[in-house]
């Protein structure tokens, strides 16, 4: 009696994992900091239903149906908010200006359910310990706070210094865990021979000695050894 129940539990758990994965792919992936309130509530609810589905042995169709309904509603809401500015503002919320021109807006802090200590914490996390350096602070609809520093206090850029630095490129992994990533190498327009030659030039006999190797878009291959004693 116990073994059939265990087998059924394993099957329903696997089913809930598959359905959760498919719904996540359908709804789109977001970091927690990028979630709206609706995304957060939907995620918690779908997760709870998935847990119920994993242990529901008698009528698994009920939680499965509920999961699908929540997923489809989330997709529908996403489509609607893309098409309607008014509904988007109502469902996802609007940014709130918390500070501007040396004035902290108390009413907007109340709307955001933030007290001064929390606001100051956000400022410190953002790297701003002196509020007089800030021109504007905005609470975004996803709960993060964006800062616009005063012109004289913002970091200098190469343009300010009349410099023209060479554009950096996104690094592409060529080797991971001792294995050549052939697709990455070929898409980058390089050959495996070039990779192995670069490894030899840095004292590595083959890719099995390399934990990670990344290409910078030019002629540099940055290598991290498999064994710490290599360097």
mmCIF file of C-alpha atoms in Angstrom:
data_model
loop_
_atom_site.group_PDB
_atom_site.id
_atom_site.type_symbol
_atom_site.label_atom_id
_atom_site.label_comp_id
_atom_site.label_asym_id
_atom_site.label_seq_id
_atom_site.Cartn_x
_atom_site.Cartn_y
_atom_site.Cartn_z
ATOM 1 C CA UNK A 1 0.000 0.000 0.000
ATOM 2 C CA UNK A 2 2.849 2.343 0.865
ATOM 3 C CA UNK A 3 4.845 1.715 -2.331
ATOM 4 C CA UNK A 4 2.001 2.684 -4.708
ATOM 5 C CA UNK A 5 1.460 5.900 -2.722
ATOM 6 C CA UNK A 6 5.173 6.720 -2.913
ATOM 7 C CA UNK A 7 5.166 6.050 -6.642
ATOM 8 C CA UNK A 8 2.116 8.247 -7.152
ATOM 9 C CA UNK A 9 3.695 11.032 -5.075
ATOM 10 C CA UNK A 10 6.857 10.857 -7.184
ATOM 11 C CA UNK A 11 4.803 11.098 -10.390
ATOM 12 C CA UNK A 12 2.693 14.053 -9.185
ATOM 13 C CA UNK A 13 5.827 15.828 -7.930
ATOM 14 C CA UNK A 14 7.506 15.391 -11.308
ATOM 15 C CA UNK A 15 4.322 16.597 -13.006
ATOM 16 C CA UNK A 16 4.244 19.731 -10.848
ATOM 17 C CA UNK A 17 7.888 20.467 -11.697
ATOM 18 C CA UNK A 18 7.229 20.090 -15.433
ATOM 19 C CA UNK A 19 4.108 22.268 -15.294
ATOM 20 C CA UNK A 20 5.912 24.944 -13.207
ATOM 21 C CA UNK A 21 8.760 24.995 -15.722
ATOM 22 C CA UNK A 22 6.392 25.347 -18.673
ATOM 23 C CA UNK A 23 4.380 28.092 -16.963
ATOM 24 C CA UNK A 24 7.566 29.967 -16.068
ATOM 25 C CA UNK A 25 8.704 29.814 -19.686
ATOM 26 C CA UNK A 26 5.266 31.042 -20.755
ATOM 27 C CA UNK A 27 5.073 33.903 -18.244
ATOM 28 C CA UNK A 28 8.692 34.988 -18.722
ATOM 29 C CA UNK A 29 11.474 34.956 -16.157
ATOM 30 C CA UNK A 30 12.203 37.928 -13.943
ATOM 31 C CA UNK A 31 14.483 38.569 -11.028
ATOM 32 C CA UNK A 32 12.744 39.175 -7.724
ATOM 33 C CA UNK A 33 13.806 42.829 -7.831
ATOM 34 C CA UNK A 34 12.136 43.194 -11.243
ATOM 35 C CA UNK A 35 8.795 41.720 -10.193
ATOM 36 C CA UNK A 36 5.690 43.800 -9.889
ATOM 37 C CA UNK A 37 3.300 43.197 -7.007
ATOM 38 C CA UNK A 38 1.083 41.122 -9.312
ATOM 39 C CA UNK A 39 4.079 38.998 -10.425
ATOM 40 C CA UNK A 40 5.009 38.402 -6.791
ATOM 41 C CA UNK A 41 1.500 37.359 -5.736
ATOM 42 C CA UNK A 42 1.085 35.115 -8.779
ATOM 43 C CA UNK A 43 4.458 33.470 -8.185
ATOM 44 C CA UNK A 44 3.667 32.683 -4.540
ATOM 45 C CA UNK A 45 0.214 31.326 -5.414
ATOM 46 C CA UNK A 46 1.410 29.139 -8.283
ATOM 47 C CA UNK A 47 4.224 27.816 -6.069
ATOM 48 C CA UNK A 48 1.735 26.906 -3.330
ATOM 49 C CA UNK A 49 -0.538 25.153 -5.813
ATOM 50 C CA UNK A 50 2.451 23.260 -7.239
ATOM 51 C CA UNK A 51 3.315 22.022 -3.744
ATOM 52 C CA UNK A 52 -0.281 20.862 -3.311
ATOM 53 C CA UNK A 53 -0.194 19.116 -6.696
ATOM 54 C CA UNK A 54 2.949 17.236 -5.681
ATOM 55 C CA UNK A 55 1.122 15.582 -2.746
ATOM 56 C CA UNK A 56 -2.429 15.409 -4.127
ATOM 57 C CA UNK A 57 -2.936 11.725 -4.888
ATOM 58 C CA UNK A 58 -6.711 11.503 -5.222
ATOM 59 C CA UNK A 59 -7.606 14.453 -7.479
ATOM 60 C CA UNK A 60 -4.424 15.940 -8.998
ATOM 61 C CA UNK A 61 -6.474 17.494 -11.821
ATOM 62 C CA UNK A 62 -7.822 20.225 -9.504
ATOM 63 C CA UNK A 63 -4.503 21.855 -8.505
ATOM 64 C CA UNK A 64 -3.180 21.261 -12.034
ATOM 65 C CA UNK A 65 -6.125 23.173 -13.494
ATOM 66 C CA UNK A 66 -5.656 25.980 -10.966
ATOM 67 C CA UNK A 67 -1.968 26.286 -11.896
ATOM 68 C CA UNK A 68 -2.772 26.528 -15.593
ATOM 69 C CA UNK A 69 -5.485 29.137 -14.928
ATOM 70 C CA UNK A 70 -3.104 31.303 -12.852
ATOM 71 C CA UNK A 71 -0.435 31.011 -15.531
ATOM 72 C CA UNK A 72 -2.809 31.976 -18.336
ATOM 73 C CA UNK A 73 -4.179 34.915 -16.315
ATOM 74 C CA UNK A 74 -0.620 36.141 -15.719
ATOM 75 C CA UNK A 75 0.093 35.981 -19.460
ATOM 76 C CA UNK A 76 -3.189 37.772 -20.214
ATOM 77 C CA UNK A 77 -2.391 40.536 -17.708
ATOM 78 C CA UNK A 78 1.054 40.926 -19.287
ATOM 79 C CA UNK A 79 -0.506 41.342 -22.742
ATOM 80 C CA UNK A 80 -3.097 43.825 -21.459
ATOM 81 C CA UNK A 81 -0.516 45.974 -19.657
ATOM 82 C CA UNK A 82 1.558 46.114 -22.851
ATOM 83 C CA UNK A 83 -1.406 47.496 -24.782
ATOM 84 C CA UNK A 84 -3.074 49.841 -22.249
ATOM 85 C CA UNK A 85 -1.169 52.590 -20.452
ATOM 86 C CA UNK A 86 -4.003 53.213 -17.982
ATOM 87 C CA UNK A 87 -4.313 49.571 -16.983
ATOM 88 C CA UNK A 88 -0.530 49.289 -16.815
ATOM 89 C CA UNK A 89 -0.382 52.176 -14.334
ATOM 90 C CA UNK A 90 -3.209 50.681 -12.261
ATOM 91 C CA UNK A 91 -1.892 47.109 -12.193
ATOM 92 C CA UNK A 92 1.870 47.620 -12.019
ATOM 93 C CA UNK A 93 1.844 51.034 -10.331
ATOM 94 C CA UNK A 94 3.591 54.290 -11.176
ATOM 95 C CA UNK A 95 6.996 55.639 -10.139
ATOM 96 C CA UNK A 96 6.967 57.976 -7.151
ATOM 97 C CA UNK A 97 9.386 60.883 -6.723
ATOM 98 C CA UNK A 98 10.714 60.673 -3.176
ATOM 99 C CA UNK A 99 13.293 63.454 -3.316
ATOM 100 C CA UNK A 100 13.876 66.333 -5.718
ATOM 101 C CA UNK A 101 15.838 69.587 -5.515
ATOM 102 C CA UNK A 102 16.599 69.072 -1.838
ATOM 103 C CA UNK A 103 12.974 68.356 -0.885
ATOM 104 C CA UNK A 104 11.841 64.991 0.529
ATOM 105 C CA UNK A 105 8.196 64.372 -0.359
ATOM 106 C CA UNK A 106 6.550 63.096 2.809
ATOM 107 C CA UNK A 107 3.235 62.300 1.106
ATOM 108 C CA UNK A 108 4.946 60.091 -1.481
ATOM 109 C CA UNK A 109 6.857 58.314 1.280
ATOM 110 C CA UNK A 110 3.495 57.581 2.929
ATOM 111 C CA UNK A 111 2.055 56.300 -0.371
ATOM 112 C CA UNK A 112 5.073 54.033 -0.770
ATOM 113 C CA UNK A 113 4.733 52.804 2.866
ATOM 114 C CA UNK A 114 8.314 53.915 3.524
ATOM 115 C CA UNK A 115 9.613 55.674 6.614
ATOM 116 C CA UNK A 116 12.693 57.894 6.662
ATOM 117 C CA UNK A 117 14.960 55.151 7.991
ATOM 118 C CA UNK A 118 14.005 52.855 5.108
ATOM 119 C CA UNK A 119 14.517 55.654 2.596
ATOM 120 C CA UNK A 120 17.971 56.404 4.022
ATOM 121 C CA UNK A 121 18.785 52.693 3.858
ATOM 122 C CA UNK A 122 17.930 52.655 0.153
ATOM 123 C CA UNK A 123 20.194 55.675 -0.338
ATOM 124 C CA UNK A 124 23.115 54.020 1.435
ATOM 125 C CA UNK A 125 22.631 50.781 -0.509
ATOM 126 C CA UNK A 126 22.740 52.855 -3.691
ATOM 127 C CA UNK A 127 26.057 54.341 -2.530
ATOM 128 C CA UNK A 128 24.693 57.765 -1.546
ATOM 129 C CA UNK A 129 25.600 58.707 2.017
ATOM 130 C CA UNK A 130 25.258 62.458 1.453
ATOM 131 C CA UNK A 131 21.717 63.430 0.416
ATOM 132 C CA UNK A 132 22.905 66.862 -0.699
ATOM 133 C CA UNK A 133 24.593 65.139 -3.660
ATOM 134 C CA UNK A 134 21.249 63.886 -4.988
ATOM 135 C CA UNK A 135 19.079 65.723 -7.471
ATOM 136 C CA UNK A 136 16.252 63.165 -7.613
ATOM 137 C CA UNK A 137 15.304 59.843 -6.013
ATOM 138 C CA UNK A 138 12.471 57.822 -7.583
ATOM 139 C CA UNK A 139 10.733 54.732 -6.235
ATOM 140 C CA UNK A 140 10.137 52.472 -9.233
ATOM 141 C CA UNK A 141 7.068 50.284 -9.591
ATOM 142 C CA UNK A 142 9.119 47.143 -8.864
ATOM 143 C CA UNK A 143 10.193 48.455 -5.440
ATOM 144 C CA UNK A 144 13.731 49.579 -6.317
ATOM 145 C CA UNK A 145 14.898 53.183 -5.911
ATOM 146 C CA UNK A 146 16.678 55.023 -8.744
ATOM 147 C CA UNK A 147 18.959 57.991 -8.088
ATOM 148 C CA UNK A 148 19.952 60.956 -10.225
ATOM 149 C CA UNK A 149 22.968 62.748 -8.738
ATOM 150 C CA UNK A 150 23.625 66.436 -9.132
ATOM 151 C CA UNK A 151 25.763 67.181 -12.148
ATOM 152 C CA UNK A 152 28.781 68.224 -10.097
ATOM 153 C CA UNK A 153 28.609 65.065 -7.967
ATOM 154 C CA UNK A 154 28.121 62.432 -10.648
ATOM 155 C CA UNK A 155 31.091 60.230 -11.638
ATOM 156 C CA UNK A 156 33.229 61.620 -14.430
ATOM 157 C CA UNK A 157 32.954 59.902 -17.806
ATOM 158 C CA UNK A 158 35.607 59.571 -20.543
ATOM 159 C CA UNK A 159 33.633 62.167 -22.535
ATOM 160 C CA UNK A 160 34.071 64.685 -19.707
ATOM 161 C CA UNK A 161 37.836 64.123 -19.865
ATOM 162 C CA UNK A 162 37.994 64.257 -23.672
ATOM 163 C CA UNK A 163 39.099 60.624 -23.810
ATOM 164 C CA UNK A 164 38.184 58.041 -26.422
ATOM 165 C CA UNK A 165 38.711 54.638 -24.803
ATOM 166 C CA UNK A 166 38.355 51.509 -26.890
ATOM 167 C CA UNK A 167 34.951 49.834 -26.545
ATOM 168 C CA UNK A 168 35.053 46.734 -24.342
ATOM 169 C CA UNK A 169 33.321 43.590 -25.569
ATOM 170 C CA UNK A 170 31.275 40.998 -23.746
ATOM 171 C CA UNK A 171 33.511 38.105 -22.738
ATOM 172 C CA UNK A 172 32.625 34.762 -24.314
ATOM 173 C CA UNK A 173 33.365 31.489 -22.470
ATOM 174 C CA UNK A 174 35.500 29.175 -24.617
ATOM 175 C CA UNK A 175 36.268 26.556 -21.936
ATOM 176 C CA UNK A 176 34.258 25.506 -18.887
ATOM 177 C CA UNK A 177 35.108 22.713 -16.447
ATOM 178 C CA UNK A 178 37.875 21.433 -18.704
ATOM 179 C CA UNK A 179 35.700 21.183 -21.809
ATOM 180 C CA UNK A 180 35.839 23.174 -25.041
ATOM 181 C CA UNK A 181 32.615 25.047 -25.838
ATOM 182 C CA UNK A 182 32.819 24.428 -29.567
ATOM 183 C CA UNK A 183 29.610 26.271 -30.443
ATOM 184 C CA UNK A 184 30.847 29.440 -28.707
ATOM 185 C CA UNK A 185 34.236 29.173 -30.385
ATOM 186 C CA UNK A 186 32.784 28.777 -33.870
ATOM 187 C CA UNK A 187 30.151 31.510 -33.382
ATOM 188 C CA UNK A 188 32.940 33.868 -32.331
ATOM 189 C CA UNK A 189 34.752 33.170 -35.603
ATOM 190 C CA UNK A 190 37.646 31.388 -33.928
ATOM 191 C CA UNK A 191 39.077 27.904 -34.346
ATOM 192 C CA UNK A 192 39.843 25.255 -31.743
ATOM 193 C CA UNK A 193 43.448 25.316 -32.936
ATOM 194 C CA UNK A 194 43.689 28.995 -31.941
ATOM 195 C CA UNK A 195 42.317 28.210 -28.483
ATOM 196 C CA UNK A 196 44.783 25.367 -27.904
ATOM 197 C CA UNK A 197 47.656 27.513 -29.181
ATOM 198 C CA UNK A 198 46.660 30.252 -26.723
ATOM 199 C CA UNK A 199 46.579 27.700 -23.913
ATOM 200 C CA UNK A 200 50.061 26.448 -24.786
ATOM 201 C CA UNK A 201 51.317 30.030 -24.802
ATOM 202 C CA UNK A 202 50.133 30.379 -21.211
ATOM 203 C CA UNK A 203 51.613 27.078 -20.026
ATOM 204 C CA UNK A 204 48.590 24.757 -20.317
ATOM 205 C CA UNK A 205 48.953 21.482 -22.184
ATOM 206 C CA UNK A 206 45.245 21.022 -22.906
ATOM 207 C CA UNK A 207 41.778 22.223 -21.938
ATOM 208 C CA UNK A 208 41.468 19.649 -19.140
ATOM 209 C CA UNK A 209 43.833 21.796 -17.078
ATOM 210 C CA UNK A 210 41.512 24.804 -17.412
ATOM 211 C CA UNK A 211 38.540 25.566 -15.170
ATOM 212 C CA UNK A 212 37.398 28.589 -17.203
ATOM 213 C CA UNK A 213 38.697 30.437 -20.264
ATOM 214 C CA UNK A 214 36.998 33.533 -21.674
ATOM 215 C CA UNK A 215 37.685 35.468 -24.869
ATOM 216 C CA UNK A 216 37.565 39.281 -24.807
ATOM 217 C CA UNK A 217 36.602 39.797 -28.451
ATOM 218 C CA UNK A 218 40.148 40.656 -29.550
ATOM 219 C CA UNK A 219 43.175 38.402 -29.209
ATOM 220 C CA UNK A 220 43.181 37.881 -25.459
ATOM 221 C CA UNK A 221 42.155 34.578 -23.860
ATOM 222 C CA UNK A 222 41.877 34.895 -20.076
ATOM 223 C CA UNK A 223 42.475 31.529 -18.407
ATOM 224 C CA UNK A 224 41.618 30.314 -14.910
ATOM 225 C CA UNK A 225 43.369 27.043 -13.952
ATOM 226 C CA UNK A 226 41.624 23.918 -12.753
ATOM 227 C CA UNK A 227 44.107 23.587 -9.892
ATOM 228 C CA UNK A 228 44.957 26.566 -7.680
ATOM 229 C CA UNK A 229 48.598 25.530 -7.471
ATOM 230 C CA UNK A 230 49.006 26.278 -11.194
ATOM 231 C CA UNK A 231 49.633 29.944 -10.321
#
